[in-house]
XYZ file of N, CA and C in Angstrom:
372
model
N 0.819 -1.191 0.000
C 0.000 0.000 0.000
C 0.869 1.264 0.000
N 2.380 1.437 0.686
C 2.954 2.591 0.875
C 3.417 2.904 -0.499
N 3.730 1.403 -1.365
C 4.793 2.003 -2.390
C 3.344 2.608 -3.777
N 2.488 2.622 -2.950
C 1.464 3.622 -4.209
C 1.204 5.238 -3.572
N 1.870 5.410 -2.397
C 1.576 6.978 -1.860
C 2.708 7.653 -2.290
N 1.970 8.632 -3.183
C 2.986 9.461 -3.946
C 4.154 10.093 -3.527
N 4.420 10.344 -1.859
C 5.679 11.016 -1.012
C 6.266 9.594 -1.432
N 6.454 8.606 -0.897
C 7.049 7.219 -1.208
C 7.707 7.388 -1.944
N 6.922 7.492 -3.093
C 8.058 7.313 -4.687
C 8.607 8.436 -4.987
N 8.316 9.849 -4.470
C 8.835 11.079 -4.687
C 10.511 10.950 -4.235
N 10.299 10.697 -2.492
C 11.435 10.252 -1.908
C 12.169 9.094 -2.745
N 11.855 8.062 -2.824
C 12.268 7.320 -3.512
C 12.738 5.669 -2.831
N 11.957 5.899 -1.965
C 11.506 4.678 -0.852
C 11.468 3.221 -1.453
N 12.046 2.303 -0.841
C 11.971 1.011 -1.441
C 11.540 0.350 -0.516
N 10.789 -0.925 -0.486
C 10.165 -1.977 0.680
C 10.950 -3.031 -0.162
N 12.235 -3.132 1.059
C 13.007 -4.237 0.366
C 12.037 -5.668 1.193
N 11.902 -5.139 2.368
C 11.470 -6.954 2.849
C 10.246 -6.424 3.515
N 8.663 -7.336 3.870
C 8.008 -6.841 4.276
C 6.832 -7.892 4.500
N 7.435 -8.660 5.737
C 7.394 -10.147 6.443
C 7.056 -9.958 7.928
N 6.070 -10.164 8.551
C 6.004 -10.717 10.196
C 7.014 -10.167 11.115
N 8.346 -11.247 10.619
C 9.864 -10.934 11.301
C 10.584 -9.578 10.936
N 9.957 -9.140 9.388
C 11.011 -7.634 9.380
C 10.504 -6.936 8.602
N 10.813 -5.547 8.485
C 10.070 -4.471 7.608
C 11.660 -3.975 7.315
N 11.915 -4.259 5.975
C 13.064 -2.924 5.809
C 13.036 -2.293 4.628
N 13.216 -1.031 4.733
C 12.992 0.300 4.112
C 14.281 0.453 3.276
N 14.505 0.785 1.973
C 15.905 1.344 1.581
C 15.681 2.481 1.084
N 16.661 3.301 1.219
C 16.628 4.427 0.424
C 18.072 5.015 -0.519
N 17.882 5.169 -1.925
C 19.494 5.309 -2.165
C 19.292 6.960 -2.442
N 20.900 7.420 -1.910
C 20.507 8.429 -1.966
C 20.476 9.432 -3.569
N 19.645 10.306 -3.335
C 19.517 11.127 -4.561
C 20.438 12.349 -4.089
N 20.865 12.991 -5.174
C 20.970 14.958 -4.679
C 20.525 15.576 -4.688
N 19.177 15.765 -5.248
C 18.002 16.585 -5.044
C 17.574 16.183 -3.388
N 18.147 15.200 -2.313
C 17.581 15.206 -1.015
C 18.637 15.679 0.034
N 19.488 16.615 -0.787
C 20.977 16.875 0.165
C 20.511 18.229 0.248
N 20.889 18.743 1.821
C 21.076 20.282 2.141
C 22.054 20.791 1.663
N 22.249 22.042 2.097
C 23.070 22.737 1.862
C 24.826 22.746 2.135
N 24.470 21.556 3.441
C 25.836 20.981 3.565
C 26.386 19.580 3.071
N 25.484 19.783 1.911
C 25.584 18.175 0.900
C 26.240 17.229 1.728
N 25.098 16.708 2.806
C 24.330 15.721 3.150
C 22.948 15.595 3.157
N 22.541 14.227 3.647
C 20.851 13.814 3.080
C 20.298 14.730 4.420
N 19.308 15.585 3.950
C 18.575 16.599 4.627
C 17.859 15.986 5.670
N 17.778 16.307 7.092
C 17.249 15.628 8.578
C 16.022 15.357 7.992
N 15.103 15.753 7.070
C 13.681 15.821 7.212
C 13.677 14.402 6.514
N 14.302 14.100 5.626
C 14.240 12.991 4.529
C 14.653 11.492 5.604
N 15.466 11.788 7.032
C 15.775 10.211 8.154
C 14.257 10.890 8.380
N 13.604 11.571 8.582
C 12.687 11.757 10.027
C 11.492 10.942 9.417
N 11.633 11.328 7.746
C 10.265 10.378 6.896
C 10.561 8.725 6.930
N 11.851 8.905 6.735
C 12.497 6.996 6.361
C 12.013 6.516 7.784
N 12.290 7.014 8.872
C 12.243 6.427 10.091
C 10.574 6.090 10.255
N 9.848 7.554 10.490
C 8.396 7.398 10.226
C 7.813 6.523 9.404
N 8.004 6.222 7.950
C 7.628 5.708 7.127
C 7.801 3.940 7.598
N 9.189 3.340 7.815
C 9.590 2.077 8.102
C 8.440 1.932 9.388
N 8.132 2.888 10.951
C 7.706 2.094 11.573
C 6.029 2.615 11.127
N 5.822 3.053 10.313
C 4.044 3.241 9.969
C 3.417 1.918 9.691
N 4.309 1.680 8.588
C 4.726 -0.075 7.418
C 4.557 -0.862 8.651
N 5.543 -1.157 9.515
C 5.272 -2.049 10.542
C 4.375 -2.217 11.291
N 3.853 -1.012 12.088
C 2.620 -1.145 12.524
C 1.238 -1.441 12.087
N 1.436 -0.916 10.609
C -0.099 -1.375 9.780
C -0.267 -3.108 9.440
N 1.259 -3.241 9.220
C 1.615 -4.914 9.100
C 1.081 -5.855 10.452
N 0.837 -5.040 11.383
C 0.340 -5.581 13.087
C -1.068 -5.701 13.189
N -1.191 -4.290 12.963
C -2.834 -3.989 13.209
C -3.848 -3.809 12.047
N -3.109 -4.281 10.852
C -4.334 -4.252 9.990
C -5.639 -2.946 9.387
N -5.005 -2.173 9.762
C -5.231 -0.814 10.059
C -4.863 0.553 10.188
N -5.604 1.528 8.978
C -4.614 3.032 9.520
C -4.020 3.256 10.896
N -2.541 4.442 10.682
C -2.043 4.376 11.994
C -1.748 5.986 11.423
N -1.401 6.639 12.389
C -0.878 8.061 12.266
C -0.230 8.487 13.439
N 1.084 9.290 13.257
C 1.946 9.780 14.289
C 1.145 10.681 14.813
N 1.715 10.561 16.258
C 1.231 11.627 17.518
C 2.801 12.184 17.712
N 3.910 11.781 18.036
C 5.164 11.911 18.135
C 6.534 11.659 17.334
N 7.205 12.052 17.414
C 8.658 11.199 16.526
C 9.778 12.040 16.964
N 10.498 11.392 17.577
C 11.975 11.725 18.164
C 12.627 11.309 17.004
N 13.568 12.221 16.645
C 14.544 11.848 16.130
C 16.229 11.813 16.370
N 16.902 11.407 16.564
C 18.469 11.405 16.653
C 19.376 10.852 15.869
N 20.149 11.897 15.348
C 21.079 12.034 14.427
C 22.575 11.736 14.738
N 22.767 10.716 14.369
C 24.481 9.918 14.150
C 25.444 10.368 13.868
N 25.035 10.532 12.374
C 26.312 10.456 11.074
C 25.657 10.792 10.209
N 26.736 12.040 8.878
C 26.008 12.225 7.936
C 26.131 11.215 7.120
N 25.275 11.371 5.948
C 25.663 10.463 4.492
C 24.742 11.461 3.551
N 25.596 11.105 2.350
C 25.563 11.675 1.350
C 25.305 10.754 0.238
N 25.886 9.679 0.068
C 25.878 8.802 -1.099
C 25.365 7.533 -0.606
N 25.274 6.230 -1.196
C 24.923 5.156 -1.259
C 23.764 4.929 -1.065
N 23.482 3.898 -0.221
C 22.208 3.336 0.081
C 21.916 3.170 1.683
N 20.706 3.756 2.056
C 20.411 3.519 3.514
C 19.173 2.584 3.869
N 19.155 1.862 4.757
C 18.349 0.990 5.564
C 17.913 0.775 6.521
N 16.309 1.024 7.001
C 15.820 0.834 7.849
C 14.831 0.005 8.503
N 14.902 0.080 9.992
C 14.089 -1.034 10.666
C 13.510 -0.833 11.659
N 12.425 -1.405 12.049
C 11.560 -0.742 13.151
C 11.141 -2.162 14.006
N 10.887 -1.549 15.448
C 10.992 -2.670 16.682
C 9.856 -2.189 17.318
N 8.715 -2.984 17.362
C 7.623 -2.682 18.257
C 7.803 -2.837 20.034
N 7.654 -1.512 20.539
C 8.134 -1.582 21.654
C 6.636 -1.933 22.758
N 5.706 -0.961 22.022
C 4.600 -0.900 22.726
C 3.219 -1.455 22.292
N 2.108 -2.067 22.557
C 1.430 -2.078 21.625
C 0.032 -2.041 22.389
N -0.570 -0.922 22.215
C -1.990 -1.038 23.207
C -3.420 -1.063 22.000
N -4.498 -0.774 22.844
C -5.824 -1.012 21.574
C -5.464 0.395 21.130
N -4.939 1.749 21.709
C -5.546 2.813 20.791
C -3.856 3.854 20.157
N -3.315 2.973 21.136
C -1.810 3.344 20.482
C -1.013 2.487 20.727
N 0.410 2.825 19.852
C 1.294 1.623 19.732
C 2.524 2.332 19.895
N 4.068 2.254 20.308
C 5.191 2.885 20.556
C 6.432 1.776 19.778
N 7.138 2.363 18.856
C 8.167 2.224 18.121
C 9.577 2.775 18.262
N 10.438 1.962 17.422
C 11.784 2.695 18.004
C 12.358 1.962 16.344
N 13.202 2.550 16.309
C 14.085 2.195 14.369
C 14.892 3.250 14.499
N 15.568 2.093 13.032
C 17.170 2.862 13.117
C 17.113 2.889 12.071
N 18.401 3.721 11.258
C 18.689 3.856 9.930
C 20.235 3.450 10.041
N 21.011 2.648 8.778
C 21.867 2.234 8.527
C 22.628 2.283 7.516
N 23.466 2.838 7.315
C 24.426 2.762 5.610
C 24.474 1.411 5.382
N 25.237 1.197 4.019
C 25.578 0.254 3.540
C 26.589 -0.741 4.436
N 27.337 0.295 5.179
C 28.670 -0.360 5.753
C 27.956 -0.507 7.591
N 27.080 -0.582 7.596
C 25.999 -0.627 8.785
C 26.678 0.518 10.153
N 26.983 1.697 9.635
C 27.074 2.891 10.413
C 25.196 3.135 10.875
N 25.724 3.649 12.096
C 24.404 3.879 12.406
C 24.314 5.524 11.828
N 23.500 5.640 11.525
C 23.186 7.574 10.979
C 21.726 8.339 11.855
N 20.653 7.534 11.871
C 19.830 7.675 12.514
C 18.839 7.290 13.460
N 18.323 7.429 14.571
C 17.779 6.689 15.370
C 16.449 7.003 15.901
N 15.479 6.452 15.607
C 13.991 7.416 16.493
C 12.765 6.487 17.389
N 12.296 7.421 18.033
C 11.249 6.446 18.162
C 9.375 7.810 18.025
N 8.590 6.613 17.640
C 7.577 7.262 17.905
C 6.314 6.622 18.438
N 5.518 7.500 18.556
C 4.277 6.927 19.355
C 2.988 7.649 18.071
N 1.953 6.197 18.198
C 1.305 6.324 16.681
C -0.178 6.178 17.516
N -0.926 6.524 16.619
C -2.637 6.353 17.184
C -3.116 5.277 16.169
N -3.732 4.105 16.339
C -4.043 3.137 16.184
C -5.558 4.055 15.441
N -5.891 4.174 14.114
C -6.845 4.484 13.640
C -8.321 3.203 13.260
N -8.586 2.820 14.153
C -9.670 1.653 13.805
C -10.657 1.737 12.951
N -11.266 0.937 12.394
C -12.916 1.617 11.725
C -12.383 2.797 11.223
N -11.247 2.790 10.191
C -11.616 4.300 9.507
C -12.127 4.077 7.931
């Protein structure tokens, strides 16, 4: 369902695996997603991160989900290759659920780290 929402493919989002045991997200990078200090712009981990644990949680609950929160923390830059992400269900109640994921280079540097807390959209 994500890889038909048009931010997805704008960014340029891949659902490499998307199984029970794992959700992972790739993203290679473009230069149209680098700031000004040609690296990949904070907003573009804050979507990968969001995006990987949305995927996971809908994969749970069968059901829209939407952020209430999202921490983000920043590693390491990157600029080139390919990044990968993964999300760990920490919490899981009837009307919200709490997540935590990371982002990873190729050479498995950590670059980004977040967690968020999502509202379990039922009956929508």
């Amino acid at each position: 369902m994500m890889e038909r929402n048009p931010f997805f493919k704008h960014i340029g989002f891949e659902l490499v695996n998307s199984s029970e045991e794992e959700i992972l997200l790739k993203l290679s990078i473009k230069t149209d997603l680098l700031n000004t200090n040609k690296s990949l712009h904070g907003g573009v981990h804050a979507s990968m991160l969001d995006t990987v644990q949305s995927i996971a949680l809908r994969s749970v609950y069968q059901c829209p989900v939407t952020a209430m929160n999202l921490d983000v923390h920043y590693f390491a830059p990157a600029n080139t290759g390919h990044l990968f992400a993964r999300a760990k269900l920490l919490q899981k109640g009837y009307k919200m659920a709490v997540l935590e994921a990371e982002i990873i280079d190729e050479n498995a540097t950590l670059i980004a780290k977040g967690t968020g807390t999502y509202k379990i959209v039922r009956n929508a």
